[in-house]
Each structure stands twice: as C-alpha cells, then as structure tokens.
PDB file of N, CA and C in Angstrom:
ATOM      1  N   UNK R   1     -52.493 104.943  39.996  1.00 51.00           N
ATOM      2  CA  UNK R   1     -51.696 105.030  38.782  1.00 51.00           C
ATOM      3  C   UNK R   1     -52.599 104.785  37.577  1.00 51.00           C
ATOM      4  N   UNK R   2     -52.498 105.642  36.603  1.00 61.00           N
ATOM      5  CA  UNK R   2     -53.325 105.537  35.407  1.00 61.00           C
ATOM      6  C   UNK R   2     -52.711 104.548  34.425  1.00 61.00           C
ATOM      7  N   UNK R   3     -53.569 103.792  33.775  1.00 75.00           N
ATOM      8  CA  UNK R   3     -53.114 102.914  32.701  1.00 75.00           C
ATOM      9  C   UNK R   3     -52.875 103.759  31.465  1.00 75.00           C
ATOM     10  N   UNK R   4     -51.867 103.392  30.703  1.00 79.00           N
ATOM     11  CA  UNK R   4     -51.567 104.103  29.473  1.00 79.00           C
ATOM     12  C   UNK R   4     -51.378 103.113  28.347  1.00 79.00           C
ATOM     13  N   UNK R   5     -51.727 103.549  27.159  1.00 82.00           N
ATOM     14  CA  UNK R   5     -51.497 102.750  25.962  1.00 82.00           C
ATOM     15  C   UNK R   5     -51.006 103.683  24.868  1.00 82.00           C
ATOM     16  N   UNK R   6     -50.057 103.194  24.105  1.00 84.00           N
ATOM     17  CA  UNK R   6     -49.522 103.955  22.975  1.00 84.00           C
ATOM     18  C   UNK R   6     -49.517 103.034  21.766  1.00 84.00           C
ATOM     19  N   UNK R   7     -49.899 103.574  20.639  1.00 86.00           N
ATOM     20  CA  UNK R   7     -49.909 102.771  19.424  1.00 86.00           C
ATOM     21  C   UNK R   7     -49.520 103.651  18.254  1.00 86.00           C
ATOM     22  N   UNK R   8     -48.779 103.078  17.348  1.00 87.00           N
ATOM     23  CA  UNK R   8     -48.373 103.763  16.122  1.00 87.00           C
ATOM     24  C   UNK R   8     -48.857 102.915  14.958  1.00 87.00           C
ATOM     25  N   UNK R   9     -49.567 103.531  14.035  1.00 89.00           N
ATOM     26  CA  UNK R   9     -50.054 102.822  12.854  1.00 89.00           C
ATOM     27  C   UNK R   9     -49.637 103.587  11.616  1.00 89.00           C
ATOM     28  N   UNK R  10     -49.274 102.846  10.588  1.00 90.00           N
ATOM     29  CA  UNK R  10     -48.984 103.448   9.298  1.00 90.00           C
ATOM     30  C   UNK R  10     -50.177 103.185   8.395  1.00 90.00           C
ATOM     31  N   UNK R  11     -50.684 104.254   7.796  1.00 89.00           N
ATOM     32  CA  UNK R  11     -51.872 104.172   6.953  1.00 89.00           C
ATOM     33  C   UNK R  11     -51.500 104.684   5.571  1.00 89.00           C
ATOM     34  N   UNK R  12     -51.951 104.003   4.546  1.00 89.00           N
ATOM     35  CA  UNK R  12     -51.652 104.402   3.161  1.00 89.00           C
ATOM     36  C   UNK R  12     -52.592 105.516   2.730  1.00 89.00           C
ATOM     37  N   UNK R  13     -52.461 106.656   3.407  1.00 91.00           N
ATOM     38  CA  UNK R  13     -53.262 107.840   3.084  1.00 91.00           C
ATOM     39  C   UNK R  13     -52.513 109.050   3.622  1.00 91.00           C
ATOM     40  N   UNK R  14     -52.723 110.212   3.035  1.00 92.00           N
ATOM     41  CA  UNK R  14     -52.054 111.412   3.541  1.00 92.00           C
ATOM     42  C   UNK R  14     -52.587 111.794   4.922  1.00 92.00           C
ATOM     43  N   UNK R  15     -51.766 112.465   5.741  1.00 93.00           N
ATOM     44  CA  UNK R  15     -52.206 112.867   7.080  1.00 93.00           C
ATOM     45  C   UNK R  15     -53.507 113.663   7.082  1.00 93.00           C
ATOM     46  N   UNK R  16     -53.711 114.504   6.062  1.00 94.00           N
ATOM     47  CA  UNK R  16     -54.931 115.313   6.003  1.00 94.00           C
ATOM     48  C   UNK R  16     -56.175 114.441   5.912  1.00 94.00           C
ATOM     49  N   UNK R  17     -56.085 113.355   5.150  1.00 95.00           N
ATOM     50  CA  UNK R  17     -57.226 112.441   5.003  1.00 95.00           C
ATOM     51  C   UNK R  17     -57.474 111.680   6.303  1.00 95.00           C
ATOM     52  N   UNK R  18     -56.398 111.252   6.941  1.00 94.00           N
ATOM     53  CA  UNK R  18     -56.529 110.542   8.225  1.00 94.00           C
ATOM     54  C   UNK R  18     -57.176 111.447   9.270  1.00 94.00           C
ATOM     55  N   UNK R  19     -56.752 112.699   9.315  1.00 97.00           N
ATOM     56  CA  UNK R  19     -57.345 113.664  10.242  1.00 97.00           C
ATOM     57  C   UNK R  19     -58.839 113.831   9.956  1.00 97.00           C
ATOM     58  N   UNK R  20     -59.196 113.984   8.682  1.00 97.00           N
ATOM     59  CA  UNK R  20     -60.605 114.167   8.311  1.00 97.00           C
ATOM     60  C   UNK R  20     -61.459 112.981   8.734  1.00 97.00           C
ATOM     61  N   UNK R  21     -60.946 111.774   8.559  1.00 96.00           N
ATOM     62  CA  UNK R  21     -61.685 110.575   8.970  1.00 96.00           C
ATOM     63  C   UNK R  21     -61.803 110.529  10.493  1.00 96.00           C
ATOM     64  N   UNK R  22     -60.734 110.872  11.189  1.00 97.00           N
ATOM     65  CA  UNK R  22     -60.719 110.790  12.648  1.00 97.00           C
ATOM     66  C   UNK R  22     -61.668 111.776  13.315  1.00 97.00           C
ATOM     67  N   UNK R  23     -61.936 112.921  12.689  1.00 98.00           N
ATOM     68  CA  UNK R  23     -62.860 113.886  13.300  1.00 98.00           C
ATOM     69  C   UNK R  23     -64.292 113.745  12.775  1.00 98.00           C
ATOM     70  N   UNK R  24     -64.522 112.769  11.916  1.00 98.00           N
ATOM     71  CA  UNK R  24     -65.879 112.504  11.409  1.00 98.00           C
ATOM     72  C   UNK R  24     -66.554 111.518  12.368  1.00 98.00           C
ATOM     73  N   UNK R  25     -66.790 111.984  13.595  1.00 98.00           N
ATOM     74  CA  UNK R  25     -67.256 111.131  14.683  1.00 98.00           C
ATOM     75  C   UNK R  25     -68.547 110.393  14.357  1.00 98.00           C
ATOM     76  N   UNK R  26     -69.446 111.047  13.676  1.00 97.00           N
ATOM     77  CA  UNK R  26     -70.741 110.432  13.377  1.00 97.00           C
ATOM     78  C   UNK R  26     -70.618 109.200  12.486  1.00 97.00           C
ATOM     79  N   UNK R  27     -69.495 109.042  11.803  1.00 97.00           N
ATOM     80  CA  UNK R  27     -69.275 107.865  10.949  1.00 97.00           C
ATOM     81  C   UNK R  27     -68.573 106.725  11.679  1.00 97.00           C
ATOM     82  N   UNK R  28     -68.133 106.942  12.910  1.00 97.00           N
ATOM     83  CA  UNK R  28     -67.430 105.887  13.647  1.00 97.00           C
ATOM     84  C   UNK R  28     -68.200 104.557  13.663  1.00 97.00           C
ATOM     85  N   UNK R  29     -69.517 104.565  13.859  1.00 97.00           N
ATOM     86  CA  UNK R  29     -70.220 103.271  13.873  1.00 97.00           C
ATOM     87  C   UNK R  29     -70.112 102.503  12.551  1.00 97.00           C
ATOM     88  N   UNK R  30     -69.790 103.201  11.449  1.00 97.00           N
ATOM     89  CA  UNK R  30     -69.643 102.538  10.154  1.00 97.00           C
ATOM     90  C   UNK R  30     -68.381 101.686  10.073  1.00 97.00           C
ATOM     91  N   UNK R  31     -67.343 102.047  10.835  1.00 95.00           N
ATOM     92  CA  UNK R  31     -66.075 101.331  10.698  1.00 95.00           C
ATOM     93  C   UNK R  31     -65.463 100.865  12.032  1.00 95.00           C
ATOM     94  N   UNK R  32     -65.924 101.397  13.142  1.00 94.00           N
ATOM     95  CA  UNK R  32     -65.421 100.965  14.452  1.00 94.00           C
ATOM     96  C   UNK R  32     -66.458 100.032  15.070  1.00 94.00           C
ATOM     97  N   UNK R  33     -66.183  98.757  15.029  1.00 93.00           N
ATOM     98  CA  UNK R  33     -67.164  97.726  15.374  1.00 93.00           C
ATOM     99  C   UNK R  33     -67.836  97.926  16.732  1.00 93.00           C
ATOM    100  N   UNK R  34     -67.100  98.327  17.750  1.00 95.00           N
ATOM    101  CA  UNK R  34     -67.670  98.458  19.089  1.00 95.00           C
ATOM    102  C   UNK R  34     -68.443  99.757  19.311  1.00 95.00           C
ATOM    103  N   UNK R  35     -68.270 100.729  18.437  1.00 97.00           N
ATOM    104  CA  UNK R  35     -68.991 101.996  18.569  1.00 97.00           C
ATOM    105  C   UNK R  35     -70.388 101.813  17.986  1.00 97.00           C
ATOM    106  N   UNK R  36     -71.376 101.906  18.843  1.00 97.00           N
ATOM    107  CA  UNK R  36     -72.758 101.659  18.424  1.00 97.00           C
ATOM    108  C   UNK R  36     -73.529 102.933  18.117  1.00 97.00           C
ATOM    109  N   UNK R  37     -73.182 104.024  18.817  1.00 97.00           N
ATOM    110  CA  UNK R  37     -73.931 105.262  18.635  1.00 97.00           C
ATOM    111  C   UNK R  37     -73.038 106.459  18.986  1.00 97.00           C
ATOM    112  N   UNK R  38     -73.131 107.517  18.172  1.00 98.00           N
ATOM    113  CA  UNK R  38     -72.373 108.749  18.413  1.00 98.00           C
ATOM    114  C   UNK R  38     -73.320 109.926  18.206  1.00 98.00           C
ATOM    115  N   UNK R  39     -73.276 110.860  19.147  1.00 98.00           N
ATOM    116  CA  UNK R  39     -74.076 112.069  19.046  1.00 98.00           C
ATOM    117  C   UNK R  39     -73.179 113.277  19.291  1.00 98.00           C
ATOM    118  N   UNK R  40     -73.172 114.213  18.352  1.00 98.00           N
ATOM    119  CA  UNK R  40     -72.423 115.448  18.525  1.00 98.00           C
ATOM    120  C   UNK R  40     -73.279 116.367  19.398  1.00 98.00           C
ATOM    121  N   UNK R  41     -72.792 116.691  20.576  1.00 98.00           N
ATOM    122  CA  UNK R  41     -73.540 117.546  21.496  1.00 98.00           C
ATOM    123  C   UNK R  41     -73.240 119.023  21.264  1.00 98.00           C
ATOM    124  N   UNK R  42     -71.986 119.352  20.944  1.00 98.00           N
ATOM    125  CA  UNK R  42     -71.572 120.727  20.667  1.00 98.00           C
ATOM    126  C   UNK R  42     -70.555 120.715  19.543  1.00 98.00           C
ATOM    127  N   UNK R  43     -70.523 121.813  18.782  1.00 98.00           N
ATOM    128  CA  UNK R  43     -69.540 121.993  17.711  1.00 98.00           C
ATOM    129  C   UNK R  43     -68.787 123.295  17.948  1.00 98.00           C
ATOM    130  N   UNK R  44     -67.532 123.321  17.474  1.00 98.00           N
ATOM    131  CA  UNK R  44     -66.752 124.545  17.564  1.00 98.00           C
ATOM    132  C   UNK R  44     -67.089 125.451  16.382  1.00 98.00           C
ATOM    133  N   UNK R  45     -66.417 126.598  16.301  1.00 97.00           N
ATOM    134  CA  UNK R  45     -66.687 127.576  15.246  1.00 97.00           C
ATOM    135  C   UNK R  45     -66.415 127.030  13.854  1.00 97.00           C
ATOM    136  N   UNK R  46     -65.563 125.987  13.743  1.00 96.00           N
ATOM    137  CA  UNK R  46     -65.255 125.368  12.454  1.00 96.00           C
ATOM    138  C   UNK R  46     -66.156 124.173  12.148  1.00 96.00           C
ATOM    139  N   UNK R  47     -67.151 123.917  12.991  1.00 97.00           N
ATOM    140  CA  UNK R  47     -68.096 122.830  12.755  1.00 97.00           C
ATOM    141  C   UNK R  47     -67.641 121.465  13.249  1.00 97.00           C
ATOM    142  N   UNK R  48     -66.486 121.404  13.887  1.00 98.00           N
ATOM    143  CA  UNK R  48     -65.973 120.131  14.400  1.00 98.00           C
ATOM    144  C   UNK R  48     -66.636 119.808  15.731  1.00 98.00           C
ATOM    145  N   UNK R  49     -66.820 118.519  15.985  1.00 98.00           N
ATOM    146  CA  UNK R  49     -67.401 118.102  17.255  1.00 98.00           C
ATOM    147  C   UNK R  49     -66.494 118.493  18.409  1.00 98.00           C
ATOM    148  N   UNK R  50     -66.999 119.296  19.330  1.00 98.00           N
ATOM    149  CA  UNK R  50     -66.197 119.700  20.475  1.00 98.00           C
ATOM    150  C   UNK R  50     -66.605 118.956  21.738  1.00 98.00           C
ATOM    151  N   UNK R  51     -67.822 118.459  21.752  1.00 98.00           N
ATOM    152  CA  UNK R  51     -68.338 117.641  22.865  1.00 98.00           C
ATOM    153  C   UNK R  51     -69.154 116.537  22.207  1.00 98.00           C
ATOM    154  N   UNK R  52     -68.716 115.286  22.396  1.00 98.00           N
ATOM    155  CA  UNK R  52     -69.292 114.165  21.662  1.00 98.00           C
ATOM    156  C   UNK R  52     -69.661 113.047  22.627  1.00 98.00           C
ATOM    157  N   UNK R  53     -70.865 112.513  22.443  1.00 98.00           N
ATOM    158  CA  UNK R  53     -71.375 111.428  23.284  1.00 98.00           C
ATOM    159  C   UNK R  53     -71.273 110.106  22.532  1.00 98.00           C
ATOM    160  N   UNK R  54     -70.793 109.077  23.213  1.00 98.00           N
ATOM    161  CA  UNK R  54     -70.611 107.754  22.621  1.00 98.00           C
ATOM    162  C   UNK R  54     -71.349 106.692  23.425  1.00 98.00           C
ATOM    163  N   UNK R  55     -71.786 105.665  22.717  1.00 97.00           N
ATOM    164  CA  UNK R  55     -72.214 104.414  23.346  1.00 97.00           C
ATOM    165  C   UNK R  55     -71.452 103.320  22.629  1.00 97.00           C
ATOM    166  N   UNK R  56     -70.661 102.581  23.387  1.00 97.00           N
ATOM    167  CA  UNK R  56     -69.885 101.483  22.829  1.00 97.00           C
ATOM    168  C   UNK R  56     -70.301 100.192  23.521  1.00 97.00           C
ATOM    169  N   UNK R  57     -70.137  99.084  22.830  1.00 95.00           N
ATOM    170  CA  UNK R  57     -70.491  97.787  23.398  1.00 95.00           C
ATOM    171  C   UNK R  57     -69.474  96.757  22.956  1.00 95.00           C
ATOM    172  N   UNK R  58     -69.063  95.949  23.890  1.00 86.00           N
ATOM    173  CA  UNK R  58     -68.124  94.875  23.600  1.00 86.00           C
ATOM    174  C   UNK R  58     -67.970  93.994  24.815  1.00 86.00           C
ATOM    175  N   UNK R  59     -67.703  92.728  24.570  1.00 85.00           N
ATOM    176  CA  UNK R  59     -67.529  91.753  25.646  1.00 85.00           C
ATOM    177  C   UNK R  59     -68.707  91.751  26.615  1.00 85.00           C
ATOM    178  N   UNK R  60     -69.901  91.934  26.065  1.00 88.00           N
ATOM    179  CA  UNK R  60     -71.117  91.849  26.867  1.00 88.00           C
ATOM    180  C   UNK R  60     -71.419  93.076  27.712  1.00 88.00           C
ATOM    181  N   UNK R  61     -70.687  94.151  27.500  1.00 91.00           N
ATOM    182  CA  UNK R  61     -70.926  95.377  28.262  1.00 91.00           C
ATOM    183  C   UNK R  61     -71.233  96.538  27.333  1.00 91.00           C
ATOM    184  N   UNK R  62     -72.034  97.458  27.831  1.00 95.00           N
ATOM    185  CA  UNK R  62     -72.315  98.692  27.116  1.00 95.00           C
ATOM    186  C   UNK R  62     -71.787  99.837  27.979  1.00 95.00           C
ATOM    187  N   UNK R  63     -71.078 100.770  27.359  1.00 96.00           N
ATOM    188  CA  UNK R  63     -70.495 101.888  28.085  1.00 96.00           C
ATOM    189  C   UNK R  63     -70.917 103.180  27.406  1.00 96.00           C
ATOM    190  N   UNK R  64     -71.292 104.140  28.205  1.00 97.00           N
ATOM    191  CA  UNK R  64     -71.681 105.466  27.725  1.00 97.00           C
ATOM    192  C   UNK R  64     -70.625 106.450  28.221  1.00 97.00           C
ATOM    193  N   UNK R  65     -70.183 107.374  27.343  1.00 97.00           N
ATOM    194  CA  UNK R  65     -69.259 108.407  27.794  1.00 97.00           C
ATOM    195  C   UNK R  65     -69.355 109.635  26.898  1.00 97.00           C
ATOM    196  N   UNK R  66     -68.886 110.756  27.433  1.00 98.00           N
ATOM    197  CA  UNK R  66     -68.840 112.017  26.706  1.00 98.00           C
ATOM    198  C   UNK R  66     -67.401 112.513  26.729  1.00 98.00           C
ATOM    199  N   UNK R  67     -66.906 112.875  25.544  1.00 98.00           N
ATOM    200  CA  UNK R  67     -65.557 113.406  25.410  1.00 98.00           C
ATOM    201  C   UNK R  67     -65.612 114.859  24.963  1.00 98.00           C
ATOM    202  N   UNK R  68     -64.654 115.633  25.439  1.00 98.00           N
ATOM    203  CA  UNK R  68     -64.491 117.006  25.000  1.00 98.00           C
ATOM    204  C   UNK R  68     -63.186 117.077  24.212  1.00 98.00           C
ATOM    205  N   UNK R  69     -63.250 117.652  23.016  1.00 98.00           N
ATOM    206  CA  UNK R  69     -62.110 117.659  22.103  1.00 98.00           C
ATOM    207  C   UNK R  69     -61.411 119.011  22.071  1.00 98.00           C
ATOM    208  N   UNK R  70     -60.088 118.964  21.886  1.00 98.00           N
ATOM    209  CA  UNK R  70     -59.243 120.149  21.769  1.00 98.00           C
ATOM    210  C   UNK R  70     -58.503 120.058  20.436  1.00 98.00           C
ATOM    211  N   UNK R  71     -58.701 121.054  19.590  1.00 98.00           N
ATOM    212  CA  UNK R  71     -58.098 121.079  18.262  1.00 98.00           C
ATOM    213  C   UNK R  71     -56.951 122.077  18.163  1.00 98.00           C
ATOM    214  N   UNK R  72     -56.329 122.410  19.275  1.00 97.00           N
ATOM    215  CA  UNK R  72     -55.255 123.389  19.299  1.00 97.00           C
ATOM    216  C   UNK R  72     -54.067 123.042  18.408  1.00 97.00           C
ATOM    217  N   UNK R  73     -53.843 121.748  18.145  1.00 96.00           N
ATOM    218  CA  UNK R  73     -52.733 121.312  17.294  1.00 96.00           C
ATOM    219  C   UNK R  73     -53.190 120.837  15.918  1.00 96.00           C
ATOM    220  N   UNK R  74     -54.465 121.070  15.590  1.00 97.00           N
ATOM    221  CA  UNK R  74     -55.018 120.606  14.316  1.00 97.00           C
ATOM    222  C   UNK R  74     -54.380 121.341  13.148  1.00 97.00           C
ATOM    223  N   UNK R  75     -54.213 120.699  12.025  1.00 96.00           N
ATOM    224  CA  UNK R  75     -54.603 119.343  11.676  1.00 96.00           C
ATOM    225  C   UNK R  75     -53.532 118.285  11.961  1.00 96.00           C
ATOM    226  N   UNK R  76     -52.448 118.678  12.630  1.00 96.00           N
ATOM    227  CA  UNK R  76     -51.395 117.703  12.926  1.00 96.00           C
ATOM    228  C   UNK R  76     -51.787 116.746  14.044  1.00 96.00           C
ATOM    229  N   UNK R  77     -52.703 117.175  14.906  1.00 97.00           N
ATOM    230  CA  UNK R  77     -53.126 116.351  16.038  1.00 97.00           C
ATOM    231  C   UNK R  77     -54.383 116.949  16.651  1.00 97.00           C
ATOM    232  N   UNK R  78     -55.072 116.144  17.442  1.00 98.00           N
ATOM    233  CA  UNK R  78     -56.138 116.641  18.303  1.00 98.00           C
ATOM    234  C   UNK R  78     -56.207 115.730  19.517  1.00 98.00           C
ATOM    235  N   UNK R  79     -56.758 116.247  20.588  1.00 97.00           N
ATOM    236  CA  UNK R  79     -56.805 115.475  21.830  1.00 97.00           C
ATOM    237  C   UNK R  79     -58.211 115.499  22.407  1.00 97.00           C
ATOM    238  N   UNK R  80     -58.422 114.647  23.388  1.00 98.00           N
ATOM    239  CA  UNK R  80     -59.726 114.594  24.043  1.00 98.00           C
ATOM    240  C   UNK R  80     -59.556 114.329  25.520  1.00 98.00           C
ATOM    241  N   UNK R  81     -60.615 114.671  26.243  1.00 98.00           N
ATOM    242  CA  UNK R  81     -60.657 114.477  27.684  1.00 98.00           C
ATOM    243  C   UNK R  81     -62.041 113.958  28.053  1.00 98.00           C
ATOM    244  N   UNK R  82     -62.076 112.985  28.947  1.00 97.00           N
ATOM    245  CA  UNK R  82     -63.341 112.432  29.420  1.00 97.00           C
ATOM    246  C   UNK R  82     -64.063 113.465  30.274  1.00 97.00           C
ATOM    247  N   UNK R  83     -65.339 113.683  29.962  1.00 97.00           N
ATOM    248  CA  UNK R  83     -66.167 114.619  30.709  1.00 97.00           C
ATOM    249  C   UNK R  83     -67.109 113.861  31.636  1.00 97.00           C
ATOM    250  N   UNK R  84     -67.666 112.763  31.112  1.00 97.00           N
ATOM    251  CA  UNK R  84     -68.685 112.026  31.866  1.00 97.00           C
ATOM    252  C   UNK R  84     -68.734 110.587  31.360  1.00 97.00           C
ATOM    253  N   UNK R  85     -69.013 109.651  32.269  1.00 97.00           N
ATOM    254  CA  UNK R  85     -69.165 108.254  31.863  1.00 97.00           C
ATOM    255  C   UNK R  85     -69.904 107.483  32.935  1.00 97.00           C
ATOM    256  N   UNK R  86     -70.580 106.437  32.509  1.00 95.00           N
ATOM    257  CA  UNK R  86     -71.240 105.567  33.475  1.00 95.00           C
ATOM    258  C   UNK R  86     -70.282 104.516  34.053  1.00 95.00           C
ATOM    259  N   UNK R  87     -69.146 104.258  33.385  1.00 93.00           N
ATOM    260  CA  UNK R  87     -68.229 103.223  33.859  1.00 93.00           C
ATOM    261  C   UNK R  87     -66.755 103.619  33.846  1.00 93.00           C
ATOM    262  N   UNK R  88     -66.371 104.542  32.985  1.00 92.00           N
ATOM    263  CA  UNK R  88     -64.966 104.929  32.877  1.00 92.00           C
ATOM    264  C   UNK R  88     -64.629 106.024  33.884  1.00 92.00           C
ATOM    265  N   UNK R  89     -63.427 105.951  34.460  1.00 92.00           N
ATOM    266  CA  UNK R  89     -62.961 107.008  35.357  1.00 92.00           C
ATOM    267  C   UNK R  89     -62.007 107.950  34.632  1.00 92.00           C
ATOM    268  N   UNK R  90     -61.300 107.422  33.644  1.00 92.00           N
ATOM    269  CA  UNK R  90     -60.378 108.248  32.874  1.00 92.00           C
ATOM    270  C   UNK R  90     -60.313 107.698  31.460  1.00 92.00           C
ATOM    271  N   UNK R  91     -60.317 108.601  30.500  1.00 93.00           N
ATOM    272  CA  UNK R  91     -60.188 108.195  29.100  1.00 93.00           C
ATOM    273  C   UNK R  91     -59.769 109.422  28.302  1.00 93.00           C
ATOM    274  N   UNK R  92     -58.564 109.869  28.539  1.00 95.00           N
ATOM    275  CA  UNK R  92     -58.013 111.012  27.840  1.00 95.00           C
ATOM    276  C   UNK R  92     -57.061 110.496  26.778  1.00 95.00           C
ATOM    277  N   UNK R  93     -56.921 111.227  25.681  1.00 95.00           N
ATOM    278  CA  UNK R  93     -56.046 110.727  24.631  1.00 95.00           C
ATOM    279  C   UNK R  93     -55.730 111.771  23.581  1.00 95.00           C
ATOM    280  N   UNK R  94     -54.997 111.310  22.580  1.00 96.00           N
ATOM    281  CA  UNK R  94     -54.540 112.193  21.508  1.00 96.00           C
ATOM    282  C   UNK R  94     -54.279 111.364  20.262  1.00 96.00           C
ATOM    283  N   UNK R  95     -54.670 111.908  19.125  1.00 95.00           N
ATOM    284  CA  UNK R  95     -54.289 111.357  17.835  1.00 95.00           C
ATOM    285  C   UNK R  95     -53.341 112.352  17.181  1.00 95.00           C
ATOM    286  N   UNK R  96     -52.252 111.852  16.637  1.00 95.00           N
ATOM    287  CA  UNK R  96     -51.311 112.679  15.890  1.00 95.00           C
ATOM    288  C   UNK R  96     -51.167 112.143  14.477  1.00 95.00           C
ATOM    289  N   UNK R  97     -50.953 113.029  13.507  1.00 95.00           N
ATOM    290  CA  UNK R  97     -50.888 112.659  12.093  1.00 95.00           C
ATOM    291  C   UNK R  97     -49.639 113.268  11.472  1.00 95.00           C
ATOM    292  N   UNK R  98     -48.812 112.418  10.884  1.00 93.00           N
ATOM    293  CA  UNK R  98     -47.568 112.908  10.267  1.00 93.00           C
ATOM    294  C   UNK R  98     -47.227 112.027   9.090  1.00 93.00           C
ATOM    295  N   UNK R  99     -46.654 112.623   8.051  1.00 91.00           N
ATOM    296  CA  UNK R  99     -46.224 111.805   6.906  1.00 91.00           C
ATOM    297  C   UNK R  99     -45.047 110.923   7.320  1.00 91.00           C
ATOM    298  N   UNK R 100     -44.934 109.817   6.648  1.00 87.00           N
ATOM    299  CA  UNK R 100     -43.823 108.893   6.896  1.00 87.00           C
ATOM    300  C   UNK R 100     -43.145 108.588   5.572  1.00 87.00           C
ATOM    301  N   UNK R 101     -41.858 108.764   5.524  1.00 80.00           N
ATOM    302  CA  UNK R 101     -41.150 108.544   4.266  1.00 80.00           C
ATOM    303  C   UNK R 101     -41.582 109.563   3.233  1.00 80.00           C
ATOM    304  N   UNK R 102     -41.996 109.079   2.071  1.00 72.00           N
ATOM    305  CA  UNK R 102     -42.431 109.987   1.004  1.00 72.00           C
ATOM    306  C   UNK R 102     -43.945 110.114   0.942  1.00 72.00           C
ATOM    307  N   UNK R 103     -44.650 109.484   1.867  1.00 66.00           N
ATOM    308  CA  UNK R 103     -46.120 109.533   1.832  1.00 66.00           C
ATOM    309  C   UNK R 103     -46.710 109.957   3.136  1.00 66.00           C
TER     310      UNK R 103
END
C-alpha cells in the first residue's frame, strides 16, 4: 500500500505566479531548505524542465532522485513521476493552482 499525503495551502499570489515559481526548479535550493541541488536534465519544447535531478538532505540523510514532469494540465496544474532514486521507491505527485475567493 502506498503512502499518500494531501495538502492545501493558500498563498497571497495569483495562480499564474505560483505556477511560475513551482516550475522554476533551479531556484528550489533558494527557498526549499532540504533541497541542496537541482539539475535540469531535459526540457520540453516550452523550455520547462521535463526531467529533473534532485539531491535533498534532511535528518542526517541525503537522497538523490530524478523526476519526470507532465504539463498536460498547465498552467492550472502539473504532475511528476519518479524515474530513479537511490532510496525512494515511489514519489509521484501533482501541484494544482486555482484562485480562491477574489484572489
């Protein structure tokens, strides 16, 4: 049985800005404390990272993994699938972006 996690966050920014920040993978180490290194291995025709390599560290462990991204629902959402990892067996997910209320 796979573990699942769901989270909803409200951000004081338009969905378009949130999407732009979320696909700027190379900047993740600037704001995501556990992300130590990101390398874009492949880009799609629009220049977005389609295959991205990560090195994260936390709680005394370092983990390496590669994700493949699907932008079929962009800019409202995008998803990813684990391609390779030294420690993870599954790490698939999705980010969705929608306005809430008047913002």
